[in-house]
Short mmCIF file of C-alpha atoms and ligand atoms in Angstrom, two decimals:
data_model
loop_
_atom_site.label_atom_id
_atom_site.label_comp_id
_atom_site.label_asym_id
_atom_site.label_seq_id
_atom_site.Cartn_x
_atom_site.Cartn_y
_atom_site.Cartn_z
CA MET A 1 7.07 19.24 8.15
CA ARG A 2 7.10 15.50 8.89
CA ILE A 3 3.98 13.58 7.85
CA ARG A 4 1.85 12.23 10.69
CA ILE A 5 -1.29 11.14 8.84
CA ALA A 6 -1.53 8.14 6.55
CA VAL A 7 -4.54 7.46 4.35
CA PHE A 8 -5.40 3.91 3.28
CA PRO A 9 -7.99 3.64 0.51
CA VAL A 10 -9.55 0.22 1.17
CA ALA A 11 -12.98 0.59 -0.40
CA GLY A 12 -12.28 -1.50 -3.52
CA LEU A 13 -14.38 -4.60 -4.15
CA GLY A 14 -11.42 -6.91 -4.76
CA THR A 15 -13.24 -8.81 -7.50
CA ARG A 16 -10.00 -10.30 -8.78
CA PHE A 17 -9.82 -12.52 -5.74
CA LEU A 18 -13.38 -13.83 -5.82
CA PRO A 19 -14.66 -16.07 -4.34
CA ALA A 20 -12.30 -15.42 -1.37
CA THR A 21 -13.25 -11.74 -1.32
CA LYS A 22 -16.96 -12.50 -1.24
CA THR A 23 -16.73 -12.32 2.56
CA VAL A 24 -13.08 -11.44 3.32
CA PRO A 25 -11.91 -7.99 2.16
CA LYS A 26 -8.87 -8.16 -0.10
CA GLU A 27 -6.85 -6.20 2.46
CA MET A 28 -7.44 -8.96 5.01
CA LEU A 29 -5.96 -11.73 2.86
CA PRO A 30 -2.93 -13.07 4.72
CA ILE A 31 0.67 -13.05 3.65
CA VAL A 32 1.88 -15.89 5.89
CA ASP A 33 0.47 -14.73 9.25
CA LYS A 34 -0.40 -11.07 8.78
CA PRO A 35 -3.17 -9.52 6.68
CA LEU A 36 -1.99 -7.43 3.74
CA ILE A 37 -3.17 -4.20 5.38
CA GLN A 38 -0.90 -4.76 8.37
CA TYR A 39 2.24 -4.48 6.23
CA ALA A 40 1.20 -1.05 4.94
CA VAL A 41 0.16 0.07 8.43
CA ASP A 42 3.51 -1.01 9.90
CA GLU A 43 5.31 0.91 7.13
CA ALA A 44 3.31 4.07 7.88
CA ILE A 45 3.95 3.84 11.63
CA GLU A 46 7.65 3.26 11.03
CA ALA A 47 7.67 6.45 8.90
CA GLY A 48 6.32 8.40 11.89
CA CYS A 49 2.57 8.41 11.27
CA ASP A 50 0.34 8.30 14.34
CA THR A 51 -3.05 8.86 12.69
CA LEU A 52 -4.29 6.28 10.23
CA VAL A 53 -7.32 7.06 8.10
CA PHE A 54 -9.03 4.12 6.42
CA ILE A 55 -11.39 4.93 3.57
CA THR A 56 -13.78 2.02 3.62
CA ASN A 57 -17.20 1.02 2.35
CA ARG A 58 -20.12 -0.59 4.10
CA TYR A 59 -18.84 -4.11 3.41
CA LYS A 60 -15.49 -3.64 5.07
CA HIS A 61 -16.34 -4.11 8.74
CA ALA A 62 -13.60 -6.72 9.00
CA VAL A 63 -10.93 -4.02 8.56
CA ALA A 64 -12.38 -1.89 11.38
CA ASP A 65 -12.85 -4.95 13.60
CA TYR A 66 -9.25 -5.96 13.01
CA PHE A 67 -7.90 -2.64 14.30
CA ASP A 68 -10.36 -2.48 17.18
CA LYS A 69 -9.26 -3.58 20.63
CA ALA A 70 -10.19 -7.26 21.19
CA TYR A 71 -10.93 -7.12 24.95
CA GLU A 72 -12.20 -10.69 25.36
CA LEU A 73 -9.39 -12.22 23.37
CA GLU A 74 -6.77 -10.17 25.24
CA GLU A 75 -8.26 -11.16 28.58
CA LYS A 76 -8.23 -14.86 27.66
CA LEU A 77 -4.64 -14.73 26.46
CA ALA A 78 -3.58 -12.80 29.56
CA LYS A 79 -5.28 -15.31 31.89
CA ALA A 80 -3.68 -18.21 30.03
CA GLY A 81 -0.27 -16.53 30.42
CA LYS A 82 0.22 -16.39 26.63
CA GLN A 83 2.28 -13.20 26.68
CA GLU A 84 3.82 -13.69 23.25
CA LEU A 85 0.42 -13.97 21.56
CA LEU A 86 -0.88 -11.08 23.62
CA ASP A 87 1.95 -8.91 22.32
CA VAL A 88 1.14 -9.98 18.75
CA VAL A 89 -2.52 -9.03 19.16
CA ARG A 90 -1.72 -5.71 20.82
CA GLY A 91 1.00 -4.95 18.27
CA VAL A 92 -1.60 -4.65 15.49
CA LEU A 93 -2.00 -1.00 16.51
CA PRO A 94 0.51 0.48 18.99
CA SER A 95 -1.09 2.56 21.75
CA HIS A 96 0.21 5.91 20.44
CA VAL A 97 -1.51 5.37 17.07
CA ARG A 98 -5.18 6.05 16.37
CA ALA A 99 -7.29 4.62 13.57
CA ILE A 100 -10.10 6.63 11.99
CA PHE A 101 -12.62 5.17 9.56
CA VAL A 102 -14.30 7.20 6.85
CA THR A 103 -16.92 5.71 4.56
CA GLN A 104 -16.72 6.31 0.84
CA ALA A 105 -20.39 6.10 -0.04
CA GLU A 106 -19.88 5.75 -3.79
CA ALA A 107 -17.07 3.94 -5.61
CA LEU A 108 -15.92 6.94 -7.65
CA GLY A 109 -12.22 6.11 -7.79
CA LEU A 110 -8.93 6.54 -5.95
CA GLY A 111 -8.99 10.34 -6.22
CA HIS A 112 -12.45 10.48 -4.70
CA ALA A 113 -11.35 8.11 -1.90
CA VAL A 114 -8.45 10.45 -1.02
CA LEU A 115 -10.79 13.45 -1.04
CA CYS A 116 -12.95 11.65 1.56
CA ALA A 117 -9.99 11.96 3.97
CA GLU A 118 -9.95 15.77 3.85
CA PRO A 119 -11.98 16.37 7.05
CA VAL A 120 -9.43 14.34 9.00
CA VAL A 121 -6.26 15.49 7.24
CA GLY A 122 -7.02 19.21 7.16
CA ASN A 123 -4.15 21.49 6.23
CA GLN A 124 -1.04 19.36 6.51
CA PRO A 125 1.04 17.05 4.32
CA PHE A 126 -0.02 13.42 4.44
CA ALA A 127 0.73 10.00 3.02
CA VAL A 128 -1.39 7.72 0.89
CA LEU A 129 -0.60 4.02 0.91
CA LEU A 130 -2.26 1.49 -1.37
CA PRO A 131 -2.04 -1.77 0.57
CA ASP A 132 -2.04 -3.89 -2.63
CA ASP A 133 1.52 -2.74 -3.14
CA LEU A 134 3.55 -4.51 -0.51
CA ILE A 135 7.07 -3.09 -0.30
CA TRP A 136 9.70 -5.18 1.42
CA ASN A 137 12.99 -3.67 2.50
CA PRO A 138 14.36 -5.88 5.26
CA ASP A 139 17.80 -4.24 5.44
CA GLY A 140 16.80 -0.59 5.61
CA PRO A 141 14.01 1.87 6.29
CA GLY A 142 10.61 1.25 4.69
CA ALA A 143 9.71 2.96 1.43
CA LEU A 144 7.45 5.55 3.11
CA SER A 145 10.12 6.47 5.61
CA GLN A 146 12.60 7.05 2.77
CA MET A 147 10.02 9.22 1.01
CA ALA A 148 9.17 11.19 4.17
CA ASP A 149 12.85 12.13 4.57
CA LEU A 150 12.95 13.41 1.00
CA ALA A 151 9.61 15.25 1.24
CA GLU A 152 10.80 17.01 4.39
CA ALA A 153 14.22 17.94 2.99
CA GLU A 154 12.87 19.17 -0.36
CA ARG A 155 9.52 20.53 0.86
CA ALA A 156 7.99 18.55 -1.95
CA SER A 157 5.33 16.01 -2.76
CA VAL A 158 6.92 12.63 -3.40
CA ILE A 159 5.59 9.72 -5.41
CA ALA A 160 7.08 6.23 -5.45
CA VAL A 161 7.96 4.88 -8.89
CA GLN A 162 9.60 1.86 -10.46
CA ASP A 163 10.40 0.74 -13.99
CA VAL A 164 7.63 -1.36 -15.48
CA PRO A 165 7.55 -3.38 -18.73
CA LEU A 166 6.40 -1.26 -21.70
CA ALA A 167 3.52 -3.68 -22.32
CA GLN A 168 2.16 -2.93 -18.83
CA THR A 169 1.99 0.88 -18.88
CA SER A 170 -1.81 0.65 -19.12
CA SER A 171 -1.90 -0.76 -15.57
CA TYR A 172 -0.09 2.20 -13.98
CA GLY A 173 0.13 5.92 -13.60
CA ILE A 174 3.16 6.80 -15.76
CA VAL A 175 5.42 9.79 -15.09
CA ASP A 176 7.66 11.93 -17.25
CA THR A 177 10.52 13.48 -15.27
CA ASP A 178 13.56 15.70 -15.47
CA GLU A 179 16.83 13.83 -15.23
CA PHE A 180 17.17 11.91 -11.97
CA SER A 181 19.75 12.93 -9.42
CA GLY A 182 20.29 9.84 -7.31
CA ARG A 183 16.92 8.25 -6.60
CA ASP A 184 14.68 11.22 -7.43
CA GLY A 185 13.65 13.38 -10.35
CA ARG A 186 11.11 16.18 -10.69
CA ILE A 187 7.89 15.12 -12.37
CA LYS A 188 6.96 17.11 -15.51
CA ALA A 189 3.89 15.13 -16.54
CA MET A 190 1.80 12.24 -15.32
CA ILE A 191 -0.77 10.12 -17.16
CA GLU A 192 -3.08 7.48 -15.73
CA LYS A 193 -2.87 4.09 -17.44
CA PRO A 194 -1.69 5.12 -20.94
CA GLN A 195 -1.41 2.56 -23.72
CA PRO A 196 2.29 1.77 -24.41
CA GLU A 197 2.35 3.96 -27.55
CA LYS A 198 1.09 6.97 -25.56
CA ALA A 199 3.29 6.43 -22.48
CA PRO A 200 5.89 9.19 -21.95
CA SER A 201 8.20 6.68 -20.21
CA THR A 202 8.10 3.29 -18.51
CA LEU A 203 8.35 4.73 -15.01
CA GLY A 204 5.24 3.55 -13.21
CA VAL A 205 3.65 4.90 -10.04
CA VAL A 206 3.70 2.49 -7.10
CA GLY A 207 1.11 2.93 -4.34
CA ARG A 208 2.97 5.32 -2.01
CA TYR A 209 2.43 9.06 -2.13
CA ILE A 210 3.33 12.00 0.07
CA LEU A 211 1.01 14.85 -0.82
CA GLN A 212 0.40 18.45 0.21
CA PRO A 213 -3.07 19.58 1.29
CA GLY A 214 -3.50 21.60 -1.94
CA ILE A 215 -4.35 18.25 -3.56
CA PHE A 216 -7.85 18.42 -2.10
CA ASP A 217 -8.82 21.50 -4.12
CA ALA A 218 -7.26 19.88 -7.18
CA LEU A 219 -9.31 16.74 -6.57
CA ARG A 220 -12.49 18.77 -6.31
CA ARG A 221 -11.74 20.24 -9.75
CA THR A 222 -10.82 16.87 -11.28
CA GLU A 223 -13.29 15.33 -13.67
CA ARG A 224 -13.75 11.64 -14.27
CA GLY A 225 -10.82 10.20 -16.20
CA SER A 226 -9.50 6.70 -16.91
CA GLY A 227 -12.14 4.04 -16.22
CA GLY A 228 -14.75 6.78 -15.64
CA GLU A 229 -13.27 7.39 -12.18
CA ILE A 230 -11.85 10.44 -10.39
CA GLN A 231 -8.14 9.70 -10.61
CA LEU A 232 -5.52 10.79 -8.08
CA THR A 233 -2.98 10.86 -10.92
CA ASP A 234 -5.01 13.51 -12.79
CA ALA A 235 -5.27 15.74 -9.72
CA ILE A 236 -1.51 15.49 -9.03
CA ALA A 237 -0.80 16.20 -12.71
CA SER A 238 -2.94 19.36 -12.60
CA GLU A 239 -0.84 20.73 -9.71
CA LEU A 240 2.64 20.06 -11.15
CA ASP A 241 3.29 23.74 -12.06
CA ARG A 242 2.35 24.91 -8.56
CA GLN A 243 3.59 22.04 -6.46
CA LYS A 244 7.11 20.61 -6.65
CA THR A 245 6.54 16.88 -7.06
CA LEU A 246 9.35 14.33 -7.09
CA ALA A 247 9.33 10.79 -8.46
CA TYR A 248 11.28 8.55 -6.10
CA ARG A 249 12.87 5.20 -6.93
CA PHE A 250 12.56 3.57 -3.53
CA GLN A 251 14.90 1.00 -2.10
CA GLY A 252 13.08 -2.31 -1.65
CA THR A 253 11.11 -4.96 -3.50
CA ARG A 254 7.50 -4.33 -4.47
CA PHE A 255 4.99 -7.15 -4.64
CA ASP A 256 1.82 -6.41 -6.58
CA CYS A 257 -0.59 -8.14 -4.22
CA GLY A 258 -3.52 -6.90 -6.29
CA SER A 259 -2.64 -9.79 -8.63
CA HIS A 260 -2.64 -13.52 -7.97
CA LEU A 261 0.99 -13.93 -8.92
CA GLY A 262 2.11 -11.03 -6.73
CA LEU A 263 0.25 -12.43 -3.74
CA ILE A 264 1.88 -15.82 -4.28
CA GLN A 265 5.33 -14.28 -4.74
CA ALA A 266 4.96 -12.29 -1.52
CA THR A 267 3.79 -15.38 0.34
CA ILE A 268 6.81 -17.37 -0.85
CA ARG A 269 9.25 -14.56 -0.08
CA PHE A 270 7.87 -13.88 3.39
CA ALA A 271 7.68 -17.59 4.24
CA LEU A 272 11.35 -17.94 3.28
CA ASP A 273 12.16 -14.97 5.49
CA HIS A 274 10.00 -16.03 8.45
CA GLU A 275 11.99 -16.79 11.58
CA LYS A 276 10.03 -19.94 12.44
CA LEU A 277 9.00 -21.15 8.98
CA SER A 278 12.00 -20.34 6.83
CA SER A 279 13.80 -23.65 6.88
CA ALA A 280 10.70 -25.88 6.59
CA ALA A 281 9.29 -23.69 3.82
CA SER A 282 12.53 -23.76 1.90
CA SER A 283 12.88 -27.58 2.17
CA TYR A 284 9.33 -28.00 0.97
CA MET A 285 9.85 -25.69 -2.00
CA GLN A 286 13.05 -27.51 -2.89
CA LYS A 287 11.22 -30.84 -2.69
CA VAL A 288 8.42 -29.66 -4.96
CA LEU A 289 10.86 -28.25 -7.49
CA ASP A 290 12.92 -31.48 -7.46
CA GLU A 291 9.80 -33.56 -7.95
CA LEU A 292 8.67 -31.38 -10.82
CA ALA A 293 12.14 -31.52 -12.40
CA HIS A 294 12.16 -35.33 -12.23
CA ASP A 295 8.54 -35.55 -13.31
CA ASP A 296 7.77 -38.00 -10.56
CA GLY A 297 4.04 -37.73 -11.07
CA PRO A 298 1.55 -36.20 -8.65
CA LEU A 299 2.89 -34.78 -5.41
CA GLN A 300 2.21 -36.69 -2.21
C1 LIG B 1 -3.54 2.84 -8.79
C2 LIG B 1 -3.19 4.20 -9.40
C3 LIG B 1 -2.06 4.03 -10.42
C4 LIG B 1 -0.87 3.36 -9.77
C5 LIG B 1 -1.30 2.02 -9.14
C6 LIG B 1 -0.15 1.43 -8.34
O1 LIG B 1 -4.12 2.04 -9.81
O2 LIG B 1 -4.34 4.75 -9.99
O3 LIG B 1 -1.68 5.30 -10.89
O4 LIG B 1 0.15 3.15 -10.72
O5 LIG B 1 -2.40 2.20 -8.25
O6 LIG B 1 -0.47 0.19 -7.79
P1 LIG B 1 -4.91 0.68 -9.48
O7 LIG B 1 -3.87 -0.41 -9.45
O8 LIG B 1 -5.59 0.85 -8.16
O9 LIG B 1 -5.86 0.49 -10.61
#
């Protein structure tokens, strides 16, 4: 069965990006001209999802406002004949896609956030996308689309992974798998944020999951784990004997936009790829690098 529902946990406080995130949710920080959340939403829609479930908190009105229809703005743009901008504004959420907002009253962790989506998801497979992980694959299908094909063909849960430095295992869910055939391998064990010496491998979970509805019961049984939170990793791990779960090395580049460096890297990469900005952005970067190389003093 093809996934149609995508869940976006966006209730985090985004403290890493303070003071910006004092008023602007992390998911609304722009990468060039689109907020971070839009990249994940576009990826879900491309994969075939038509119902988007945002797990928010009471401070995240900006996310709901962003996906709401902006009547006055649209009317103004239409009257002014600004068709291109009108298309951009309308393109935020295509008309066949609906957005549903669920409030996570308490910040009890990613697993708890996913459980909040149960009343909307019901009894069907679904995707979870963590918008901090921006995955860029300009020459092929998005990561979620690749995963949806595999999940459908194998009737399995699928979790995106990539190799991470050994020193960073404590920032990721880490999986232990059978031997890979091509891009995927069956997961045998999964641990949330192990120290390097306890990590079964250096294959880290990236924020894309295709899950079966059985995960909700598993989440209900899951006790607080790493960081005192209800972890999605722990619930998935508890189901591995019952539920075929594949680790999938996706095609594409992942930017960790939950970190300053990742956000900057994504901004640079997308600016260099932008149809209108590419050449000016690249000349400017070249100029800065030349100036730094020649130590010409402060930039003008
Ligand atoms: C979450 C998950 C972790 C995963 C990571 C990917 O952690 O709990 O398993 O590896 O996302 O970005 P977070 O980064 O939200 O702490």
